[in-house]
Short mmCIF file of C-alpha atoms and ligand atoms in Angstrom, two decimals:
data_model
loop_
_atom_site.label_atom_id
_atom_site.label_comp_id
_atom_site.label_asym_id
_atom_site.label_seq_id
_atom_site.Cartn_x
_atom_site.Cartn_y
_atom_site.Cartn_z
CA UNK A 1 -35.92 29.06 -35.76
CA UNK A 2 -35.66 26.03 -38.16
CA UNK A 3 -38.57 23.53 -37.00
CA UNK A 4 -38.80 19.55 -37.60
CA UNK A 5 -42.15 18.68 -38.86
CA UNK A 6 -43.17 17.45 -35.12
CA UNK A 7 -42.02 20.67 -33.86
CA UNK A 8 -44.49 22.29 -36.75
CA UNK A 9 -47.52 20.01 -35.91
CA UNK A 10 -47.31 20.83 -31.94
CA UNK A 11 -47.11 24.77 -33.48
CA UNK A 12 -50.11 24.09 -35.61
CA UNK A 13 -52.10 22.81 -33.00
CA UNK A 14 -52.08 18.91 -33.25
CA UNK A 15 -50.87 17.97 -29.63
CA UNK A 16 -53.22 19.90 -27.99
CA UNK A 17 -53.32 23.69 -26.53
CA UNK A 18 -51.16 23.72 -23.95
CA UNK A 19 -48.64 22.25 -26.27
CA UNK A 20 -49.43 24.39 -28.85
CA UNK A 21 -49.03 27.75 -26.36
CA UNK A 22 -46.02 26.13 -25.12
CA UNK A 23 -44.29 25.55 -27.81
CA UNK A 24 -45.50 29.36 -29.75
CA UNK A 25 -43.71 30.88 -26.64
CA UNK A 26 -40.84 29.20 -27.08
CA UNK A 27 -40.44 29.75 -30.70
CA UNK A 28 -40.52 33.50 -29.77
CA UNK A 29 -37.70 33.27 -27.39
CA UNK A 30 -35.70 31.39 -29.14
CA UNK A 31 -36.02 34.29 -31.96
CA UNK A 32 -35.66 36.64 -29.59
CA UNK A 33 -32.45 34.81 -28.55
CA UNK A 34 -31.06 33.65 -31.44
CA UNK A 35 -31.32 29.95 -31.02
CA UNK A 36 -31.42 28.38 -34.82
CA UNK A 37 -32.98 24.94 -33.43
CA UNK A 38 -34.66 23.40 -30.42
CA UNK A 39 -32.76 20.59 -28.74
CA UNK A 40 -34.08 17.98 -27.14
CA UNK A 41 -34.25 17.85 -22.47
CA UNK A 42 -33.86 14.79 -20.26
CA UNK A 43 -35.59 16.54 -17.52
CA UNK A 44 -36.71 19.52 -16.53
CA UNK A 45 -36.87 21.39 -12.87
CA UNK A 46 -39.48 23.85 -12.12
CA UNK A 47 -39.80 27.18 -9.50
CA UNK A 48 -43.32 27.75 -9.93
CA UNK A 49 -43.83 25.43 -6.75
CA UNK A 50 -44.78 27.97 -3.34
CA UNK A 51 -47.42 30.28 -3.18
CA UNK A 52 -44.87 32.60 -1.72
CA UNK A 53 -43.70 33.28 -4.81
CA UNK A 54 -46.25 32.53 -7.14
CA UNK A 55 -48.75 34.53 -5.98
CA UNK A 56 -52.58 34.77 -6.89
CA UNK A 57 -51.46 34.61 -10.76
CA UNK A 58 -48.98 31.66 -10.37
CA UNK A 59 -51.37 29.65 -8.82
CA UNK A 60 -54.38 30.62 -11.58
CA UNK A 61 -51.55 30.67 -14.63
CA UNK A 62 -50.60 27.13 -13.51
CA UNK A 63 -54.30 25.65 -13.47
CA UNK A 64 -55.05 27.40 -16.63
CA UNK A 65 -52.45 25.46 -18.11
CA UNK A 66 -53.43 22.52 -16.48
CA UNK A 67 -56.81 22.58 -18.12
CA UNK A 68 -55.47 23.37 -21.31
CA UNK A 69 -54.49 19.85 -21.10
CA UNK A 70 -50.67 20.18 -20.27
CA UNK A 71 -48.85 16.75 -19.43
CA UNK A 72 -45.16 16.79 -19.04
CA UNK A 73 -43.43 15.09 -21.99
CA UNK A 74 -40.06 14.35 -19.73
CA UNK A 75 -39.45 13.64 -16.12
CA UNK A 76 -40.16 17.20 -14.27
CA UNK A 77 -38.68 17.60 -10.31
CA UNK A 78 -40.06 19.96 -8.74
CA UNK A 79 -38.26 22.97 -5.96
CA UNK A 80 -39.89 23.15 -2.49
CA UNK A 81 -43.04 22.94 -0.83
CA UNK A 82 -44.52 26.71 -0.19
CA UNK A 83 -45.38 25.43 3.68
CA UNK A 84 -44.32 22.45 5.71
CA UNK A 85 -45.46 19.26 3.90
CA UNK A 86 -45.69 17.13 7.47
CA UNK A 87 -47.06 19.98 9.44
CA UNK A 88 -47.86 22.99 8.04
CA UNK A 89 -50.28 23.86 10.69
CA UNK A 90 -47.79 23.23 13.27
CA UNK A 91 -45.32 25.78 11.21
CA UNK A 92 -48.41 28.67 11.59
CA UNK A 93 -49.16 28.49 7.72
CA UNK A 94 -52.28 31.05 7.61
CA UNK A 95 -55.01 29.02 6.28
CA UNK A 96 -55.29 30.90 2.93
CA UNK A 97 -51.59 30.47 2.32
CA UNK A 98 -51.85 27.04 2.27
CA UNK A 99 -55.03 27.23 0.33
CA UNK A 100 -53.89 28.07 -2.06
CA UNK A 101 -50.24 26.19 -2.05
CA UNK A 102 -52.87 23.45 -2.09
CA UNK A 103 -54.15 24.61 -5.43
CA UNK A 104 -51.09 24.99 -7.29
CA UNK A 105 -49.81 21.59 -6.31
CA UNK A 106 -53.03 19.81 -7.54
CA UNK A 107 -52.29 22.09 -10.80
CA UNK A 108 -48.73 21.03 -11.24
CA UNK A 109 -49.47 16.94 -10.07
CA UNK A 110 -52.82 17.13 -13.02
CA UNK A 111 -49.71 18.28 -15.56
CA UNK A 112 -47.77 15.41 -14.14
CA UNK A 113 -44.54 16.56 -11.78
CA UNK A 114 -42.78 14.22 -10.01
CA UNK A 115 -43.39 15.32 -6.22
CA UNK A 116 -40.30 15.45 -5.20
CA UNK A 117 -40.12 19.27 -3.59
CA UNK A 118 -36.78 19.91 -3.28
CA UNK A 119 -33.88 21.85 -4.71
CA UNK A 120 -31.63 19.40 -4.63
CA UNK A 121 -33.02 17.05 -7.67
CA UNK A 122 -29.58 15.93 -8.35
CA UNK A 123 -29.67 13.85 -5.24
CA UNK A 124 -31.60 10.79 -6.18
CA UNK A 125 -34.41 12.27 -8.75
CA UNK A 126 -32.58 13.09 -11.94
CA UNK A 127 -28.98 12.87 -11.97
CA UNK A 128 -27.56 15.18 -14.59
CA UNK A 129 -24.65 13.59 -16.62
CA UNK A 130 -21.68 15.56 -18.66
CA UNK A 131 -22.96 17.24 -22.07
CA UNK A 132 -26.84 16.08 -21.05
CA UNK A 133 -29.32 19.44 -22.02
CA UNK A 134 -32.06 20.00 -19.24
CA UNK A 135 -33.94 22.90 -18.53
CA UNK A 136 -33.69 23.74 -15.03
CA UNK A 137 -34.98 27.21 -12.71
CA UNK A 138 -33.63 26.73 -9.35
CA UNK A 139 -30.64 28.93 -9.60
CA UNK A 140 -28.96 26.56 -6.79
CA UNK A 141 -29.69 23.46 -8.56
CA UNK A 142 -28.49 25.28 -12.31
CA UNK A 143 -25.54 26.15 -11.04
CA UNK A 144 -24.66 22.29 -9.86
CA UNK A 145 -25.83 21.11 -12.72
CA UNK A 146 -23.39 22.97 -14.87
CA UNK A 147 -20.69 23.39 -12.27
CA UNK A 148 -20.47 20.02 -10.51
CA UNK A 149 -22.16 17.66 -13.36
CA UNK A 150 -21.24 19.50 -16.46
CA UNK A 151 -25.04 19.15 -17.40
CA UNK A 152 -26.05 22.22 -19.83
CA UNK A 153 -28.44 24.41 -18.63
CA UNK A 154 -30.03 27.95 -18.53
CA UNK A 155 -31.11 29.30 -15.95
CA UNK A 156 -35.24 29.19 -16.85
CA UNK A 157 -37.96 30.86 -15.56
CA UNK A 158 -41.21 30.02 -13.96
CA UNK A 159 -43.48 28.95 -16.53
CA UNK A 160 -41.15 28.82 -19.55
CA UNK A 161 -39.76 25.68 -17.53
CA UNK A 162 -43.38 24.49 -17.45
CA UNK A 163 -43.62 24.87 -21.61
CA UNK A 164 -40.53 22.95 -21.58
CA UNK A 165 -41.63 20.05 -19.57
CA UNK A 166 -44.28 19.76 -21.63
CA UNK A 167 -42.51 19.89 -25.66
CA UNK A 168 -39.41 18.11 -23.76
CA UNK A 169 -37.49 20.76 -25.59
CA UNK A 170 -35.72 24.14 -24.71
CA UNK A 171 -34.34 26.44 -27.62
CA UNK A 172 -30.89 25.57 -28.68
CA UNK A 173 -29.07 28.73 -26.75
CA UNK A 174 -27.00 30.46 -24.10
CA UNK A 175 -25.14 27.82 -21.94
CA UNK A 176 -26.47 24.64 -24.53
CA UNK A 177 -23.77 26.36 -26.30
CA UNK A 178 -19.91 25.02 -26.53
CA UNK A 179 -18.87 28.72 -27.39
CA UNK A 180 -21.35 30.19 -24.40
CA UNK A 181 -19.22 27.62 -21.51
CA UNK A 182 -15.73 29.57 -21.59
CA UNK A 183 -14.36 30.50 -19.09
CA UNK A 184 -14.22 34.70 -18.96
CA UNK A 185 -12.58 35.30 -15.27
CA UNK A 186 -9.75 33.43 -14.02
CA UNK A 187 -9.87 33.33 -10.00
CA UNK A 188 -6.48 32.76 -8.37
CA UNK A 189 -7.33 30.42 -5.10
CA UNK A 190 -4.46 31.23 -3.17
CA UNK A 191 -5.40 29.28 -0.07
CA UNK A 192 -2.71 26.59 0.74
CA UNK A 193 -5.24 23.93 2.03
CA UNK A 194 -8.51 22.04 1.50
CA UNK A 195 -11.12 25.02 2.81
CA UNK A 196 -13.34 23.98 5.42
CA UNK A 197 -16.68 23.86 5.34
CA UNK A 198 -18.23 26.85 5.80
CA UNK A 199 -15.65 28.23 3.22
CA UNK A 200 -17.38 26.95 0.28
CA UNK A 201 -20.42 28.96 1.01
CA UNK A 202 -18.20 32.41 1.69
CA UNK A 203 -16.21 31.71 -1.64
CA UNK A 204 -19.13 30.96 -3.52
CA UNK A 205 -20.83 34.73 -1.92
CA UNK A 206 -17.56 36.12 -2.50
CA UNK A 207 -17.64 34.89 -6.61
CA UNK A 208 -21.13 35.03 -7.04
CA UNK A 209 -20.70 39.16 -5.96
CA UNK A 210 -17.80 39.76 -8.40
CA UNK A 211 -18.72 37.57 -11.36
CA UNK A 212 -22.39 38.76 -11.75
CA UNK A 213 -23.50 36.74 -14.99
CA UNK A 214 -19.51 36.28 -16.04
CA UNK A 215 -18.03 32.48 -16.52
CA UNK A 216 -15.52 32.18 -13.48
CA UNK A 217 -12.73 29.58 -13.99
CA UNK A 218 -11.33 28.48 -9.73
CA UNK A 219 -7.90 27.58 -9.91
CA UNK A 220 -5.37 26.49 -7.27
CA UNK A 221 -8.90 24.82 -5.49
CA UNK A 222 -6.62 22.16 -2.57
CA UNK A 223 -8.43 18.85 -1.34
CA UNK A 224 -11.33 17.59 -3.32
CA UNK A 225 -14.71 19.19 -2.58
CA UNK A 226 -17.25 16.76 -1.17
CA UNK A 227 -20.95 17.20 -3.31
CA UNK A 228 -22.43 19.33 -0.05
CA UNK A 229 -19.46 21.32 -0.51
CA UNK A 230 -20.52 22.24 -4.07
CA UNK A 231 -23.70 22.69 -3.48
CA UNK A 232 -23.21 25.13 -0.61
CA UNK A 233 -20.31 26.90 -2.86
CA UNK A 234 -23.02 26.68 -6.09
CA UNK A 235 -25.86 28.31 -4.16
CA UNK A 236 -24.05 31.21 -2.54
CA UNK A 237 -22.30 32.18 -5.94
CA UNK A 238 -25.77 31.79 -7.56
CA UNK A 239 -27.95 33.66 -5.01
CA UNK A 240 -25.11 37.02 -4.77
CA UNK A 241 -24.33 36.95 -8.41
CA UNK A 242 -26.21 35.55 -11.44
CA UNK A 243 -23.65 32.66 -11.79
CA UNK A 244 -25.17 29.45 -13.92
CA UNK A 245 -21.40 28.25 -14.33
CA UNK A 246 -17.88 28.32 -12.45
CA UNK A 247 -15.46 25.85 -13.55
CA UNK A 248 -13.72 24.08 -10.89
CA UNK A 249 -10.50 23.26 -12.00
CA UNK A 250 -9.96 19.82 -11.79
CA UNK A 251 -13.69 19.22 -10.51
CA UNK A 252 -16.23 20.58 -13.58
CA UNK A 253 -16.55 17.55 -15.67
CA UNK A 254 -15.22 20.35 -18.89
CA UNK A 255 -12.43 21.47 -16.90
CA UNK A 256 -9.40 19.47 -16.37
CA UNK A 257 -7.29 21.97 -17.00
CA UNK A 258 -6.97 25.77 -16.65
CA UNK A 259 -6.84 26.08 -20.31
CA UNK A 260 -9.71 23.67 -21.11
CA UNK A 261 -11.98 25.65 -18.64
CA UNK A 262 -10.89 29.18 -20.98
CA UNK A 263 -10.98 26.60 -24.05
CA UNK A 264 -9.45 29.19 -26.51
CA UNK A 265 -10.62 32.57 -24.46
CA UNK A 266 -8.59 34.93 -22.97
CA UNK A 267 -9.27 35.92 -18.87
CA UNK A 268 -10.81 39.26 -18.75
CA UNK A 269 -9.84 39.95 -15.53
CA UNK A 270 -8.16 38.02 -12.81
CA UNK A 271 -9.34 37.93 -9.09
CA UNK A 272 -6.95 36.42 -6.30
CA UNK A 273 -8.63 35.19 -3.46
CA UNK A 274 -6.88 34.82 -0.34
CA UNK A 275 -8.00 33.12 3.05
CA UNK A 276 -8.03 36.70 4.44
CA UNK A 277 -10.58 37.68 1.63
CA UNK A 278 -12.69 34.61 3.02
CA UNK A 279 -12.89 36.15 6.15
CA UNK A 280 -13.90 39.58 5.29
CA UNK A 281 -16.83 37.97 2.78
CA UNK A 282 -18.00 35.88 6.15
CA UNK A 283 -17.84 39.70 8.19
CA UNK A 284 -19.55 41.12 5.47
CA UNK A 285 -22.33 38.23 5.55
CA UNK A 286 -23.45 39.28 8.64
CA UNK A 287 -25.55 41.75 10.21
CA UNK A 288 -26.34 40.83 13.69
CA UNK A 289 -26.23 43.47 16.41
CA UNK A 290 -26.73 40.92 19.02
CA UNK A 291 -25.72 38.03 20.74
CA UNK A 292 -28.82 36.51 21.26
CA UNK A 293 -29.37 33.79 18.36
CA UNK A 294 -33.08 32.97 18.91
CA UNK A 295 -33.51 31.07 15.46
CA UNK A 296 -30.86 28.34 13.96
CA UNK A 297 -31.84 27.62 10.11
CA UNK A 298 -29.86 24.63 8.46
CA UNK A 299 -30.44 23.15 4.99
CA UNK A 300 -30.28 25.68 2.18
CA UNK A 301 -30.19 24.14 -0.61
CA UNK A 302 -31.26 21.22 1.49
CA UNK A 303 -29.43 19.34 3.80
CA UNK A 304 -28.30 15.86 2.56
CA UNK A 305 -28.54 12.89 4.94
CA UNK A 306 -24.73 13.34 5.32
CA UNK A 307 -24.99 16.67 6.57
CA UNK A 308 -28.35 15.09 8.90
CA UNK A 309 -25.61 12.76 10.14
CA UNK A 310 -23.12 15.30 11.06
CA UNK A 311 -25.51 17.51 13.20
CA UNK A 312 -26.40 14.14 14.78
CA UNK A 313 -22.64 13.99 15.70
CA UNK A 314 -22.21 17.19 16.88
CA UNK A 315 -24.78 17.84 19.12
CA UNK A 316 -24.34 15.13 20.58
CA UNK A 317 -27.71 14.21 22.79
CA UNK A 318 -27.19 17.78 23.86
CA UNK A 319 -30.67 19.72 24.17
CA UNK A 320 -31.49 22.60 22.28
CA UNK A 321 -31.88 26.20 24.27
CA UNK A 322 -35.63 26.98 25.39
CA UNK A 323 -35.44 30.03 23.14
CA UNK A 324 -33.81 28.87 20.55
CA UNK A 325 -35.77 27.27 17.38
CA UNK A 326 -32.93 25.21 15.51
CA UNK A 327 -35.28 24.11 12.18
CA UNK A 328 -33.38 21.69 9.41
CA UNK A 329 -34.54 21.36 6.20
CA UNK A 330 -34.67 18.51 4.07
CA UNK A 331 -36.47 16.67 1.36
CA UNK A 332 -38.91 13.32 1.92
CA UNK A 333 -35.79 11.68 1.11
CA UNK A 334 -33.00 12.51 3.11
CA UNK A 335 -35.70 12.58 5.94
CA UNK A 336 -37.16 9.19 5.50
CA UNK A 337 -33.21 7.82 5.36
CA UNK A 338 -32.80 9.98 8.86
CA UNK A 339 -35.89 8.42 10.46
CA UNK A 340 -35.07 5.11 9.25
CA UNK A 341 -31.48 5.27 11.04
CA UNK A 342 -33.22 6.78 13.90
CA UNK A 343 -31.45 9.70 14.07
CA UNK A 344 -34.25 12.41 13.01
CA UNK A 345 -36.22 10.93 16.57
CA UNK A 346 -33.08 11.61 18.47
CA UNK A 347 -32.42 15.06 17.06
CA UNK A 348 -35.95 16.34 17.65
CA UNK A 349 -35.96 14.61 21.44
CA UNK A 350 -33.07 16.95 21.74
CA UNK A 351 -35.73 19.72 20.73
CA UNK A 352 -34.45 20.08 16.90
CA UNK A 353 -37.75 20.87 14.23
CA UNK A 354 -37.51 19.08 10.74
CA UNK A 355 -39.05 21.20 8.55
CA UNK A 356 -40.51 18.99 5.50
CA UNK A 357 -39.88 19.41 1.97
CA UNK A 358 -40.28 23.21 2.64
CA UNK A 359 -37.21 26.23 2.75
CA UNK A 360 -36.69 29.24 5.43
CA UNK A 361 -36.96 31.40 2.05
CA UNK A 362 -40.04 30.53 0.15
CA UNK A 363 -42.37 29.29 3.37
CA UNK A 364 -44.02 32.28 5.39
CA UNK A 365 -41.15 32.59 8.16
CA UNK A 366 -41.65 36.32 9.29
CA UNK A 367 -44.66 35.52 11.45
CA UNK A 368 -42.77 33.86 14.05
CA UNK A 369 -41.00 37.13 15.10
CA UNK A 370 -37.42 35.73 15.19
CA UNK A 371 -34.75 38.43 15.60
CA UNK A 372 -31.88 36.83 14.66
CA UNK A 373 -30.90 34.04 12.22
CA UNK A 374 -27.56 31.98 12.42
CA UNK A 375 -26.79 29.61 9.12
CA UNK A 376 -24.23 28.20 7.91
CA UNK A 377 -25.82 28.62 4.10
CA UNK A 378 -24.50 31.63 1.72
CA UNK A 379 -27.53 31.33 -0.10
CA UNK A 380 -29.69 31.98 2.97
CA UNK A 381 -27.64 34.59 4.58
CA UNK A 382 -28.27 36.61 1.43
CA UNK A 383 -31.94 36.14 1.25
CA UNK A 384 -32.91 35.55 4.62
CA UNK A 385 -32.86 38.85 6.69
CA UNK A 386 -35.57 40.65 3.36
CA UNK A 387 -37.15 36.79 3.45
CA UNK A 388 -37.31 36.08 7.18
CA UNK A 389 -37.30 39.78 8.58
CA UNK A 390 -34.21 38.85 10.57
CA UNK A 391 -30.75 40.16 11.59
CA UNK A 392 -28.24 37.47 9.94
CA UNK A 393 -25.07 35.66 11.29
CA UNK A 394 -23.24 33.24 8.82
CA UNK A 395 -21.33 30.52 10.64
CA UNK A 396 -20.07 27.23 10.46
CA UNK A 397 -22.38 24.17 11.40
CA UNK A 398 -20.38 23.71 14.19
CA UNK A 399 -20.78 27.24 15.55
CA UNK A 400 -24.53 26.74 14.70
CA UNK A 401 -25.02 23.82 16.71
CA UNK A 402 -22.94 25.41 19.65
CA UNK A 403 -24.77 28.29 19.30
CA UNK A 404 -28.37 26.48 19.15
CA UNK A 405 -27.39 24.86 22.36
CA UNK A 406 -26.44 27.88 24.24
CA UNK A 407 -28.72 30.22 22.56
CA UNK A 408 -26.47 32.89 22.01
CA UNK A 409 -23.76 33.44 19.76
CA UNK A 410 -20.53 31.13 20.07
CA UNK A 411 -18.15 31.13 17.29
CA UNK A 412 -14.80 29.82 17.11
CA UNK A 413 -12.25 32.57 17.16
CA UNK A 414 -11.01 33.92 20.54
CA UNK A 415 -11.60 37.79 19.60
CA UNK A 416 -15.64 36.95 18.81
CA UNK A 417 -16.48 34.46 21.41
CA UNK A 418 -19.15 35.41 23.13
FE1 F3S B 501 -33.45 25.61 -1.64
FE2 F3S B 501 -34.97 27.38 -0.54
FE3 F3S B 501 -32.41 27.58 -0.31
S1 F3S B 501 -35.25 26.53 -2.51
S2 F3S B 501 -31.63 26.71 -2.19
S3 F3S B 501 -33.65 25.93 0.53
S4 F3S B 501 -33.81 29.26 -0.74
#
């Protein structure tokens, strides 16, 4: 890789050892990758943030690096809290669980993250802007960025996102890359009508399972997508496939047009999706084998206050079933917005949890023995029953609140209803 002479004193040592180890493992991916050059980050979003998934040697990697000296060169966000940040006690974090979630947050607030625990860091934290290079993990939060924002970036890695933060640079490579952002797969929406909610989430599933790693260009997409809507659609198609990218027609910042989205490439294949193809992705999304919904999860990625404010609406006052748990999660932000409109205390006087900062996914979930989850997320119907040790039943919000209030399943078509 060709090196400026600041790039060649942080090599050689001069800006410390963490710098200098950040900056030699970087070098050898980008050789390893191709990339001729570094280029410059505005921000960077890390994954090395619960000890649920960083494990003994997450935890000791990131304070080793911490002692080296690491300091984050550009503004660094953060994904969410391993455990409950209001009350992890009160969510039955075992005490050496959040021990140690304890330790790797001191670790990663010494190298200078901005606490902000929450995969949505487009919401209020960093913004990313059309053609702007960042360096982002959260495979959600990647796939807005690129998607919704045309932002540029790769889908990083726990720790090399760390190095990054810390040289403010990434190797020039993969989806930095004009030629890297064509569209490969041309998906025929054939869906006469703005989707509903819940829609977004099964199309994303539905794309992220036949795209894998491919560049899928949406055409024929009625309505305009709200930013919830994309970021349910982006984290489905991330979490089933290895999607970084989908253009939107007429909603990716790079694709205004069918033929700007291929920008010279042919389709390699062509997919039509159909509203009845929607409805065997939502089938296929779940695998209850009973009624009984005993545990409502909301807000993967995290719920916006919007969404907050819809629950609000539609439960109306209305108490939550006895043995039901119906848990929302949100970051400090949307949460201090709900509190501040009052709305949070009326939700949980009608018996609903907030769960702070924290996900159903990366916060230890399995000890509370629930036996079957209901969410209106793609994201965590795929992960949740491994995650969570549950049965799974993908809904709309509406059918979740319904079903939170009755406690057993109630979904909106006449065949299903229980
Ligand atoms: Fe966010 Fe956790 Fe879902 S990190 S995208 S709420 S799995």
């Amino acid at each position: 890789m060709y090196l400026t002479p600041e790039e060649k004193e942080i090599l050689a040592g001069s800006h410390g050892e963490a710098a200098k180890l950040a900056m030699e493992t970087l070098v050898k991916i980008g050789d390893i990758n191709g990339a001729e050059r570094f280029v410059p980050i505005k921000n960077v979003h890390l994954v090395l943030h619960a000890y649920k998934s960083a494990f003994d040697a997450g935890v000791e990697t990131a304070e080793k690096i911490a002692e080296m000296g690491g300091k984050f060169a550009v503004p660094v966000t953060i994904d969410p809290y391993g455990m409950d940040a209001e009350d992890w006690k009160g969510a039955k974090t075992p005490e050496h669980y959040a021990k140690q979630q304890m330790r790797l947050e001191a670790a990663v607030m010494k190298m200078g993250v901005i606490p902000n625990w929450t995969c949505t860091p487009y919401y209020g934290f960093t913004s990313p802007r059309k053609g702007e290079h960042l360096a982002w993990s959260e495979s959600s939060a990647v796939a807005y960025a690129n998607t919704a924002c045309g932002a540029r970036t790769n889908r990083q890695t726990a720790i090399v996102d760390i190095f990054c933060g810390i040289v403010g640079r990434t190797p020039l490579m993969g989806l930095h890359l004009d030629e890297n952002r064509k569209g490969e797969v041309l998906i025929k929406l054939h869906i006469g009508r703005p989707l509903a909610n819940w829609e977004y989430p099964a199309l994303g599933y539905l794309l992220g399972q036949r795209l894998g790693a491919r560049i899928g260009v949406v055409a024929g997409m009625k309505g305009s997508p709200t930013s919830e809507d994309l970021k349910n659609f982006c984290g489905a198609a991330a979490a089933a496939g290895s999607v970084a990218l989908i253009h939107i027609v007429g909603v990716t910042p790079e694709a205004d047009s069918t033929e700007e989205a291929f920008n010279g490439n042919m389709p390699a294949e062509v997919i039509v999706v159909t509203e009845e193809h929607i409805k065997e992705t939502r089938e296929a999304m779940c695998n209850n084998t009973t009624e009984r919904v005993d545990f409502v999860a909301l807000g993967c990625p995290h719920y916006t206050i919007n969404e907050i404010v819809n629950v609000h609406k539609l439960l109306k006052g209305r108490k939550v079933h006895p043995n039901t748990a119906f848990w929302i999660y949100a970051n400090s932000y949307a949460l201090r917005l709900a509190e501040k409109m009052g709305i949070r205390q009326e939700l949980e006087k009608s018996g609903v949890v907030f769960r702070a900062e924290t996900c159903m996914i990366i916060s230890p979930v399995k000890d509370w023995g629930f036996q079957t989850m209901m969410t209106d997320s793609g994201k965590c119907s795929y992960y949740g029953p491994a995650e969570c040790g549950t049965e799974m039943i993908f809904a709309s919000v509406e059918e979740c609140v319904e079903s939170a209030v009755s406690g057993k399943l109630k979904i909106f078509n006449k065949e299903k209803q229980s």
